[in-house]
PDB file of C-alpha atoms in Angstrom:
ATOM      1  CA  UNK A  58     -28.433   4.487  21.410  1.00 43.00           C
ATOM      2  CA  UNK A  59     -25.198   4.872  23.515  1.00 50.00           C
ATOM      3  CA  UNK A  60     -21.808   4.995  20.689  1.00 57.00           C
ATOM      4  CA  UNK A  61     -19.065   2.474  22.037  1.00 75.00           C
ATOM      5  CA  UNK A  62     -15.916   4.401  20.419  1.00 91.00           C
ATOM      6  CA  UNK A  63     -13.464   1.752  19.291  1.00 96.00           C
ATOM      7  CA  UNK A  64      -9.806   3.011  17.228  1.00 98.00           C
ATOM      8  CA  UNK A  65      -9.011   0.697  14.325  1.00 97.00           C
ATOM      9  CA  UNK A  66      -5.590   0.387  13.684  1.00 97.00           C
ATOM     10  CA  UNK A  67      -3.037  -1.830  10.794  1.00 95.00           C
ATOM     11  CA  UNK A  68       0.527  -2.167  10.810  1.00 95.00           C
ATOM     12  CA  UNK A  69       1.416  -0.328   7.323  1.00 96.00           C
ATOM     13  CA  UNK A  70       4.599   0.536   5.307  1.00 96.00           C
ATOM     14  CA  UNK A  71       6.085  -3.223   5.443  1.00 94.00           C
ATOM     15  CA  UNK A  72       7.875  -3.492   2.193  1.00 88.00           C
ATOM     16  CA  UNK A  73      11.433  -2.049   1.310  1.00 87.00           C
ATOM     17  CA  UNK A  74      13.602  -1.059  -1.013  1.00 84.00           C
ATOM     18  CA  UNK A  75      10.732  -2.573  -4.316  1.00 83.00           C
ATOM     19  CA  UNK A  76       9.290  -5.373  -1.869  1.00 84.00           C
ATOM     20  CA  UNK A  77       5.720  -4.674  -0.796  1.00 85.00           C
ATOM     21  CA  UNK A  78       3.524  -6.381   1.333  1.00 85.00           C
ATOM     22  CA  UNK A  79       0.779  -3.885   2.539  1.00 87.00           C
ATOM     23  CA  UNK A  80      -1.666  -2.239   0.125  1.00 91.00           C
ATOM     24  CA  UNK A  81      -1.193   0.881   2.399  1.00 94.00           C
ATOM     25  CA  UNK A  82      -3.421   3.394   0.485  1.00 95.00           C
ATOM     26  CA  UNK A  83      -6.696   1.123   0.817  1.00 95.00           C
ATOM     27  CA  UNK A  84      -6.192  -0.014   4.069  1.00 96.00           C
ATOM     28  CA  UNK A  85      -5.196   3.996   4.913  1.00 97.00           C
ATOM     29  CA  UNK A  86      -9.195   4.799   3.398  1.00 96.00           C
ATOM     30  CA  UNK A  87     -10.687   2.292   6.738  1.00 97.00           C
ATOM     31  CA  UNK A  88      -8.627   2.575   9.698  1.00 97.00           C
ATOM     32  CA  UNK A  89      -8.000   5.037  11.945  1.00 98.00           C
ATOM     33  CA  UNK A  90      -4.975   4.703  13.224  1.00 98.00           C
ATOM     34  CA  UNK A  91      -1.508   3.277  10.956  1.00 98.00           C
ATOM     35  CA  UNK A  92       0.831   1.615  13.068  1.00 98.00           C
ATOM     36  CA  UNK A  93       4.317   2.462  10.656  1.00 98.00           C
ATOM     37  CA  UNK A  94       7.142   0.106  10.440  1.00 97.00           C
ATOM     38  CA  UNK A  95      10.108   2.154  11.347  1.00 98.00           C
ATOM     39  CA  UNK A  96      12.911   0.617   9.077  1.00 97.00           C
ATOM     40  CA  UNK A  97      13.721  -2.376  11.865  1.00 97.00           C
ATOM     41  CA  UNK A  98      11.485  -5.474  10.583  1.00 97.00           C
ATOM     42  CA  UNK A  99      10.287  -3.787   7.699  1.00 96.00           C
ATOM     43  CA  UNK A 100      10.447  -0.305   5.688  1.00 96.00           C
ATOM     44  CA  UNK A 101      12.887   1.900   4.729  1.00 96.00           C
ATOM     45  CA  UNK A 102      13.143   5.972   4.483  1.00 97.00           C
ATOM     46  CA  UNK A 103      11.345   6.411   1.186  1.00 96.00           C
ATOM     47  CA  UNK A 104       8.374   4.135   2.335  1.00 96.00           C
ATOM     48  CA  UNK A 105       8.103   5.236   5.704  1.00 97.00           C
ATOM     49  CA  UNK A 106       7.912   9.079   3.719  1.00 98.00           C
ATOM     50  CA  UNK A 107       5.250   8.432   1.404  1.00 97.00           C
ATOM     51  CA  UNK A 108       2.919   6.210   4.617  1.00 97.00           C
ATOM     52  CA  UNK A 109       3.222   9.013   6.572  1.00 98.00           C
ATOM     53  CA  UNK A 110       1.997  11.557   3.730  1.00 98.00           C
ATOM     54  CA  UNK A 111      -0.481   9.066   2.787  1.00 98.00           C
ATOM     55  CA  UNK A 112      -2.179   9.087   6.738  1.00 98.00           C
ATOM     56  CA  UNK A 113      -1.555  12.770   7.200  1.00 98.00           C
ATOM     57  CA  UNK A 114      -3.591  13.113   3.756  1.00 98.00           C
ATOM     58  CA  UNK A 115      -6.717  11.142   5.389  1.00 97.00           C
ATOM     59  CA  UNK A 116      -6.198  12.471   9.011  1.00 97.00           C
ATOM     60  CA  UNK A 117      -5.171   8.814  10.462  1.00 98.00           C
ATOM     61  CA  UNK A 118      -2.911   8.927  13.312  1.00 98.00           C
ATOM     62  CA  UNK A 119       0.847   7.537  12.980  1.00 98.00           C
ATOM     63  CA  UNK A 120       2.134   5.430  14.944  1.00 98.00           C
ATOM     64  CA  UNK A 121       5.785   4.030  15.176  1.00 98.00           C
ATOM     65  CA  UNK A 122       5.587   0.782  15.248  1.00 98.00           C
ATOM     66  CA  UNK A 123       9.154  -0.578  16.725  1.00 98.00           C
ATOM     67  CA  UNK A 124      11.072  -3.942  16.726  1.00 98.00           C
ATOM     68  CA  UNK A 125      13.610  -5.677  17.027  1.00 98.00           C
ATOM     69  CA  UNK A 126      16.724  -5.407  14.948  1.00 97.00           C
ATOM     70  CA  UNK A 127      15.534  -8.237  12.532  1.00 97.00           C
ATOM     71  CA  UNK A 128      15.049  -7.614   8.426  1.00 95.00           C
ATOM     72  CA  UNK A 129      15.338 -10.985   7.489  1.00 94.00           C
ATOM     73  CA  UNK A 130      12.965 -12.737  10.302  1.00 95.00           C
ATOM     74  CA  UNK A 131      10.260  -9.878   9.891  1.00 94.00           C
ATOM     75  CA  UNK A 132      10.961  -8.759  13.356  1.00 95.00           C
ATOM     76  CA  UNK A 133       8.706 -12.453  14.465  1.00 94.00           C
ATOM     77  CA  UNK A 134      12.290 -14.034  15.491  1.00 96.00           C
ATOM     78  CA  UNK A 135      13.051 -14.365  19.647  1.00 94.00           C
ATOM     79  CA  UNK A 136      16.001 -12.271  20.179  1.00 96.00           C
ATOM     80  CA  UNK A 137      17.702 -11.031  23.039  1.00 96.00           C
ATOM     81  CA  UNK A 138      18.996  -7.372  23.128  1.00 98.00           C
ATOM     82  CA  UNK A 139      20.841  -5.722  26.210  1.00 98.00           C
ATOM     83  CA  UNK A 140      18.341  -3.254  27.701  1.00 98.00           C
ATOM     84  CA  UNK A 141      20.381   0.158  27.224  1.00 98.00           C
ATOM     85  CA  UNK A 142      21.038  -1.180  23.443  1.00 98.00           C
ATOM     86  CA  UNK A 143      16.895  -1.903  22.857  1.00 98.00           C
ATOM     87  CA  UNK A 144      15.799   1.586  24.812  1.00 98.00           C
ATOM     88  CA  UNK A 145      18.686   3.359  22.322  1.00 98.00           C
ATOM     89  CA  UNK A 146      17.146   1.413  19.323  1.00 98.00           C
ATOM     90  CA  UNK A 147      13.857   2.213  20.303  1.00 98.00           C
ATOM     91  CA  UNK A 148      14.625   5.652  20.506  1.00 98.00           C
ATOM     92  CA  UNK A 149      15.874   5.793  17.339  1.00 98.00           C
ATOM     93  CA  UNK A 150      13.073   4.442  15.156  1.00 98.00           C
ATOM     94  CA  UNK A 151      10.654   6.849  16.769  1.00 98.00           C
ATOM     95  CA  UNK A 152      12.975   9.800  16.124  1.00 98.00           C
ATOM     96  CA  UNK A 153      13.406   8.368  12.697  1.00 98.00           C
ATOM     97  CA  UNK A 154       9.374   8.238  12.266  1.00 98.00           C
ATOM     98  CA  UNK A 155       8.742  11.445  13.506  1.00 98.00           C
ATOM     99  CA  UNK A 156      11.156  13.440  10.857  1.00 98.00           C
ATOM    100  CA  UNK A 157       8.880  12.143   7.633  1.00 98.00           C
ATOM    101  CA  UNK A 158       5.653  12.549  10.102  1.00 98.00           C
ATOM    102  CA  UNK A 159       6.310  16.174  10.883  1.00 98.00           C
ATOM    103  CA  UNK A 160       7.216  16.719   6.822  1.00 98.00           C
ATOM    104  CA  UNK A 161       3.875  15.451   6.088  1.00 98.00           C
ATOM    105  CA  UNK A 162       2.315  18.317   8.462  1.00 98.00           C
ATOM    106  CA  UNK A 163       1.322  15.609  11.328  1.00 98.00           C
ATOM    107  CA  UNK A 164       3.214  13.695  14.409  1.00 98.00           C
ATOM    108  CA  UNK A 165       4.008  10.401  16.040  1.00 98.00           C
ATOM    109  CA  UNK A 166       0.802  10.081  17.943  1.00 98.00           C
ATOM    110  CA  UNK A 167       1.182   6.405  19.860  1.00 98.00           C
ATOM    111  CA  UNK A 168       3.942   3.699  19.935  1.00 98.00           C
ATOM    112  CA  UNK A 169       3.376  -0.051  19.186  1.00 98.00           C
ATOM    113  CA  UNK A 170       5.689  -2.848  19.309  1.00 98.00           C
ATOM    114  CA  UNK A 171       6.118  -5.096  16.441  1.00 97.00           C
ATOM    115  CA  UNK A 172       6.143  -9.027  16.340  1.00 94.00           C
ATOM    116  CA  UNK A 173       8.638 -11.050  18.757  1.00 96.00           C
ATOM    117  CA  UNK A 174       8.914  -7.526  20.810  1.00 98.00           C
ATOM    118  CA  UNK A 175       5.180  -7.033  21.452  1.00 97.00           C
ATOM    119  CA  UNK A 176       4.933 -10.646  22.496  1.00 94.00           C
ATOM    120  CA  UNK A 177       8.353 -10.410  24.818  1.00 97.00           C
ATOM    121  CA  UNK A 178       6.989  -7.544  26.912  1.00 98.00           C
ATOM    122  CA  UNK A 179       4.245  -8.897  27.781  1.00 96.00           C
ATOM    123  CA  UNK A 180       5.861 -10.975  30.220  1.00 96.00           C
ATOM    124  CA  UNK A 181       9.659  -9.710  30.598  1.00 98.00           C
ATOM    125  CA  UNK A 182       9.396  -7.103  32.874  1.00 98.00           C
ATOM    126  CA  UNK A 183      13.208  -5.882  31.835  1.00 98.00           C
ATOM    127  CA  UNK A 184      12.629  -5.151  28.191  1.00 98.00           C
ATOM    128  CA  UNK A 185       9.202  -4.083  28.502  1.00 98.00           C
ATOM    129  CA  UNK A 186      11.187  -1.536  30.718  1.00 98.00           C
ATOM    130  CA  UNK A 187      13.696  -0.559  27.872  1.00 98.00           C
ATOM    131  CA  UNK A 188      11.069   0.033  25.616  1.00 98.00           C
ATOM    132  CA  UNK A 189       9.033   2.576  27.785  1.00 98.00           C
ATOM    133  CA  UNK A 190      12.875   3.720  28.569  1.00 98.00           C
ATOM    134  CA  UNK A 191      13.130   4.414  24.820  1.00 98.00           C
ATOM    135  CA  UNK A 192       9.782   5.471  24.611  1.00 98.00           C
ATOM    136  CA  UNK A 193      10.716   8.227  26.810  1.00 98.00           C
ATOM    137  CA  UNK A 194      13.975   9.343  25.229  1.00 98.00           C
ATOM    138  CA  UNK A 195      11.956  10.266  22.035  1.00 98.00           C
ATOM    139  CA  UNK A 196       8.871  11.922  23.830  1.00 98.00           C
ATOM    140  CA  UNK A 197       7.770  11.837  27.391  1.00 97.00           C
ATOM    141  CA  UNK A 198       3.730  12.258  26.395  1.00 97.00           C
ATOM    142  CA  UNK A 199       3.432   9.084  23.775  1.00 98.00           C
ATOM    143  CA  UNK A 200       1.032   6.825  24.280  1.00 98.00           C
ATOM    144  CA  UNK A 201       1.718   3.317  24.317  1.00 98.00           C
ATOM    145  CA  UNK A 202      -0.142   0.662  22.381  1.00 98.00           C
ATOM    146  CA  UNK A 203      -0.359  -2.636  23.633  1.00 97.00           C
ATOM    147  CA  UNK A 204      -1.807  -6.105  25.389  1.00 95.00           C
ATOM    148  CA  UNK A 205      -3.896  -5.106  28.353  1.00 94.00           C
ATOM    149  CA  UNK A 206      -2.301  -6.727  31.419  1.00 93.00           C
ATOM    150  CA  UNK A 207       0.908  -6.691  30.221  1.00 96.00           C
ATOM    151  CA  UNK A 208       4.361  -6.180  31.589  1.00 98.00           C
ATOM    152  CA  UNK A 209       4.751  -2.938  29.021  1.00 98.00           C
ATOM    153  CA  UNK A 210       1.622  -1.404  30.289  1.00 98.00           C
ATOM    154  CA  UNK A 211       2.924  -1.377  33.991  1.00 98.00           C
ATOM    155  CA  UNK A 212       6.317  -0.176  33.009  1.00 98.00           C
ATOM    156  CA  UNK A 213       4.751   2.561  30.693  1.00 98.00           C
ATOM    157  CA  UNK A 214       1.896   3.475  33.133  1.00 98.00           C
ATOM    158  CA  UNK A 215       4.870   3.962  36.190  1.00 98.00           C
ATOM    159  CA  UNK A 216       6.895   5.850  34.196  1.00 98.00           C
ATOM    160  CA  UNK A 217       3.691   8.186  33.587  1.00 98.00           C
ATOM    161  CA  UNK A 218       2.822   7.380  29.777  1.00 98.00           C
ATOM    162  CA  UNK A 219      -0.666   6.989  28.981  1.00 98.00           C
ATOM    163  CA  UNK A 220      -2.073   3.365  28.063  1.00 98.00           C
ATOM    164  CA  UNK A 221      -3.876   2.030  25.533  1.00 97.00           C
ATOM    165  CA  UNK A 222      -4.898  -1.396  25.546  1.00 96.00           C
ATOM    166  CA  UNK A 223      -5.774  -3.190  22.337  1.00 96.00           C
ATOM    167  CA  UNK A 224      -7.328  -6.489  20.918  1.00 96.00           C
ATOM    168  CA  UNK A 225      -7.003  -8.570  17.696  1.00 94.00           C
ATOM    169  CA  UNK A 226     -10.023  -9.985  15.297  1.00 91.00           C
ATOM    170  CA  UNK A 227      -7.654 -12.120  13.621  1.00 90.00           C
ATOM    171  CA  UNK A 228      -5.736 -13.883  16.437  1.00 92.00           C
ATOM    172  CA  UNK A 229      -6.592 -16.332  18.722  1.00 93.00           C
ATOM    173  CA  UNK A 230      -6.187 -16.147  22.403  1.00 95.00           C
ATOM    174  CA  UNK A 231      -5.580 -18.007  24.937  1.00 93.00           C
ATOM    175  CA  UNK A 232      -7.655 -18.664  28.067  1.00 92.00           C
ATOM    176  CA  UNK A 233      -5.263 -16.095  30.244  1.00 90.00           C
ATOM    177  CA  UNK A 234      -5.795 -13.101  28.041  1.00 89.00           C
ATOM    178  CA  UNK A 235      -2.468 -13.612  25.982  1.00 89.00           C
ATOM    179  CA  UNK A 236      -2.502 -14.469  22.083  1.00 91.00           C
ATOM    180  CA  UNK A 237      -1.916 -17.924  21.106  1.00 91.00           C
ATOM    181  CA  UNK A 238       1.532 -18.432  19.685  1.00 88.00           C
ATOM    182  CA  UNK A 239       2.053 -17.909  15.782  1.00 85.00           C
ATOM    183  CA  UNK A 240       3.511 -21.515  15.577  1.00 84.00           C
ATOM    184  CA  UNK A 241       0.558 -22.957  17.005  1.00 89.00           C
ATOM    185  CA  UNK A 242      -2.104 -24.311  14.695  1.00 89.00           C
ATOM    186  CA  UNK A 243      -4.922 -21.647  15.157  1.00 90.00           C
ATOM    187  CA  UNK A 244      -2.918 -18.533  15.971  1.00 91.00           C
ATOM    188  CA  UNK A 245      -4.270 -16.825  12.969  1.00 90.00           C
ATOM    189  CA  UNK A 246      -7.803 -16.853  12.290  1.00 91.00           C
ATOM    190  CA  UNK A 247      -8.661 -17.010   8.708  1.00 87.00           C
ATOM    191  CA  UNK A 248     -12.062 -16.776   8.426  1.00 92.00           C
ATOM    192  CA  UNK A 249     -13.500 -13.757   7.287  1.00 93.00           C
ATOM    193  CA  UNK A 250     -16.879 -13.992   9.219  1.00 95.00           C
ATOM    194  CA  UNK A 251     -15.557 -15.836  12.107  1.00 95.00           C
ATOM    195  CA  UNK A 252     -12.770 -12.173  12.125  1.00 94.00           C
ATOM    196  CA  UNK A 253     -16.111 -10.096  12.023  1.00 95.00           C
ATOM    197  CA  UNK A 254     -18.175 -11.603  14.668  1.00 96.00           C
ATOM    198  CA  UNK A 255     -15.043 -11.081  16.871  1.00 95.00           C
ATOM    199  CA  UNK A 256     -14.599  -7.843  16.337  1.00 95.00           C
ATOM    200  CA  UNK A 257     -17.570  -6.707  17.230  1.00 95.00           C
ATOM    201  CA  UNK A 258     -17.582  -8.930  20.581  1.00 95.00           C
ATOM    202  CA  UNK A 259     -15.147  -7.526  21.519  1.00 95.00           C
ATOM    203  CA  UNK A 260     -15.530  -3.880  20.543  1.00 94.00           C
ATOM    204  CA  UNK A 261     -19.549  -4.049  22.140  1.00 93.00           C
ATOM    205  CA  UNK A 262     -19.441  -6.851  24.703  1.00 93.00           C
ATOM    206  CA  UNK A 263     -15.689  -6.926  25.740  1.00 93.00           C
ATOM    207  CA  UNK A 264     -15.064 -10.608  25.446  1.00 94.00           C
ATOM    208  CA  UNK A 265     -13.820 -13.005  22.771  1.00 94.00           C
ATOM    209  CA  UNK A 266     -14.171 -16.938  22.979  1.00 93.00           C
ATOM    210  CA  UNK A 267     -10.401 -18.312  23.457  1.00 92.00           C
ATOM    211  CA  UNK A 268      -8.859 -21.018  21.845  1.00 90.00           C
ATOM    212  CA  UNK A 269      -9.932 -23.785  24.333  1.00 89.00           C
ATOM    213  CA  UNK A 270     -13.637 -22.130  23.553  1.00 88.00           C
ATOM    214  CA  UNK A 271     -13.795 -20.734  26.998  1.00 90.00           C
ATOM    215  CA  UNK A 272     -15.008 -16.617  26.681  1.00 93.00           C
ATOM    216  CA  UNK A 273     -12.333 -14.136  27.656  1.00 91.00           C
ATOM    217  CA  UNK A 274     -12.787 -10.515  28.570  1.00 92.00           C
ATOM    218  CA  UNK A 275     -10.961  -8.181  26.528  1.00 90.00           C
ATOM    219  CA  UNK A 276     -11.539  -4.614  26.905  1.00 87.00           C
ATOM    220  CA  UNK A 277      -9.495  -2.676  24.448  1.00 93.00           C
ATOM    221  CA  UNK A 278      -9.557   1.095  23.549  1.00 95.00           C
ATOM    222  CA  UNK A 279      -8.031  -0.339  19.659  1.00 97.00           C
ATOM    223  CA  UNK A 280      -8.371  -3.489  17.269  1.00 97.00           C
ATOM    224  CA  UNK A 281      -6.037  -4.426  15.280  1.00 95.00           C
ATOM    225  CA  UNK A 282      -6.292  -5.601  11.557  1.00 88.00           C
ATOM    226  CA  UNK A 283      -3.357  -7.408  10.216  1.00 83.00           C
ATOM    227  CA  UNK A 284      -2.350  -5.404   6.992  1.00 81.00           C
ATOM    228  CA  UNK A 285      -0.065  -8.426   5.719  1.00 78.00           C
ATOM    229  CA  UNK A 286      -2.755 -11.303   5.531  1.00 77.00           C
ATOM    230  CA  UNK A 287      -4.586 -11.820   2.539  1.00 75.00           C
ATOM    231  CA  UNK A 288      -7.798 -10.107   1.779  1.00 86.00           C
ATOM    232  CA  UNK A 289      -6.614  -7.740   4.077  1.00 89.00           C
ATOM    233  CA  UNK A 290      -8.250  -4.203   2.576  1.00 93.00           C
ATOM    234  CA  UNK A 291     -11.508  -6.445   2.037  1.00 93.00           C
ATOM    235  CA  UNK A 292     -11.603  -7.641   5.697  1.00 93.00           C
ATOM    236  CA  UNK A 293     -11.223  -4.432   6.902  1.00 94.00           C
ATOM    237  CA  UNK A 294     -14.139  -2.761   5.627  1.00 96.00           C
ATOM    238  CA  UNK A 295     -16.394  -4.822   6.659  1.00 96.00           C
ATOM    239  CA  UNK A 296     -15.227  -5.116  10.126  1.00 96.00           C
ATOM    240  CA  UNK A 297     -15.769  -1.419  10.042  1.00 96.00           C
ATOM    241  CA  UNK A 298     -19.149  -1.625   8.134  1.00 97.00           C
ATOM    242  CA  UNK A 299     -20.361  -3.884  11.071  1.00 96.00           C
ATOM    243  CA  UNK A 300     -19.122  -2.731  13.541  1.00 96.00           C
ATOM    244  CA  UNK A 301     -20.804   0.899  12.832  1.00 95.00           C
ATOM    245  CA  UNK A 302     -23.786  -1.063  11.782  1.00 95.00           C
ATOM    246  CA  UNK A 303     -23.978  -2.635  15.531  1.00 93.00           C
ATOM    247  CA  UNK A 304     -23.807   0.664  17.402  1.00 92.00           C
ATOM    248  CA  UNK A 305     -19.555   1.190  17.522  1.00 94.00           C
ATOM    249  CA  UNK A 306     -18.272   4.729  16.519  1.00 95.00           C
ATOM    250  CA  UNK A 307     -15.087   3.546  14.852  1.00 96.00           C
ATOM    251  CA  UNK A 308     -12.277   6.511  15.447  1.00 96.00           C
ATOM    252  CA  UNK A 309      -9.019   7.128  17.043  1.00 97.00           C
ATOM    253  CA  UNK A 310      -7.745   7.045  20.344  1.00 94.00           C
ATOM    254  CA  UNK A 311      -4.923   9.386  20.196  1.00 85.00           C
TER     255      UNK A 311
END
């Protein structure tokens, strides 16, 4: 039997200062990749230190995950950032990232953007463009995490960064590809099975049923496991137990 290869990544290190949210050293034993909150919706120097030695420790690849200026809204808050000011800002938590990364004796491997960010470049054309223009400022060879189809993948891919398109188990989407707003009823799907089953569509077959129940194709290189819902180290392993179990060689992309 033919291995589909399939990267499974969590957004890790949201706490700060002695807030904590992700139980990053269970979650760090399943996935392979950590996508690492870089001090702008959550984390701080200390936590984004002891992540990053944490993931070199198991060999999972960091990744800065990058957002908008936004503590106190978790980085989920619309906000609207001059381009030159986002691509500096960008810049800046990757740069930031890669300091406790190299410490630890690995790298900044990908970049992923966080919450209200990841959802505005899908469409926005301009600040998907200041990301990928921040992207670059910090390293010219990341890769670039993201929605398939999305304005940030044809900014990133023009400006010569590779792509990597990824796909949620615990989201809904919506008939077009996109993921159903969080402040619809729905956006988040809660059930454990019903997060399994998904996976593994989409990792084997490429398609997930939408929110309207018509089936969408997703093909994604990396799926993404919220680290901040509950049950979260639970879920995890046994989207990876079945998705190894149904013929998926779970490892990273970068």
């Amino acid at each position: 039997m033919t291995l589909v290869p399939i990267d499974l990544n969590a957004d890790l290190g949201e706490g700060f200062g002695r807030w904590t949210l992700t139980d990053d050293e269970r979650l760090l034993s399943v996935v392979t990749s950590a996508n690492v909150a870089c001090g702008f919706h959550a984390g701080d120097a200390a936590t984004m230190r002891r992540v990053c030695e944490l993931a070199a420790a198991r060999g999972v690849r960091i990744g800065a995950q990058v957002s908008y200026r936004d503590l106190a809204g978790f980085g989920r808050r619309a906000m609207d950032v001059p381009a030159a000011e986002l691509a500096a800002e960008v810049a800046y938590q990757i740069g930031a990232l890669e300091v406790f990364a190299r410490a630890a004796g690995s790298r900044v491997s990908y970049v992923k953007p966080h919450g209200a960010l990841y959802n505005r470049v899908v469409r926005d054309a301009e600040q998907a463009a200041a990301v990928v223009e921040g992207v670059l400022l910090a390293d010219r060879t990341l890769p670039v995490l993201g929605l398939p189809g999305s304005r940030l993948h044809e900014a990133a891919a023009a400006a010569g960064l590779p792509v990597v398109a990824e796909a949620f188990g615990d989201r809904a989407y919506r008939a077009d590809g996109s993921l159903l707003p969080r402040g619809q009823e729905g956006a988040v799907v809660t059930d454990p099975d019903e997060v399994v089953e998904r996976a593994v569509s989409m990792a084997r077959f490429g398609v997930v049923t939408a929110h309207c129940g018509s089936s969408v194709a997703v093909r994604a290189h990396s799926l993404c496991l919220h680290g901040d819902t509950p049950g979260a180290v639970g879920l995890a392993r046994r989207v990876r137990e079945r998705l190894e179990a149904s013929g998926v060689r779970v490892e990273a992309f970068a």
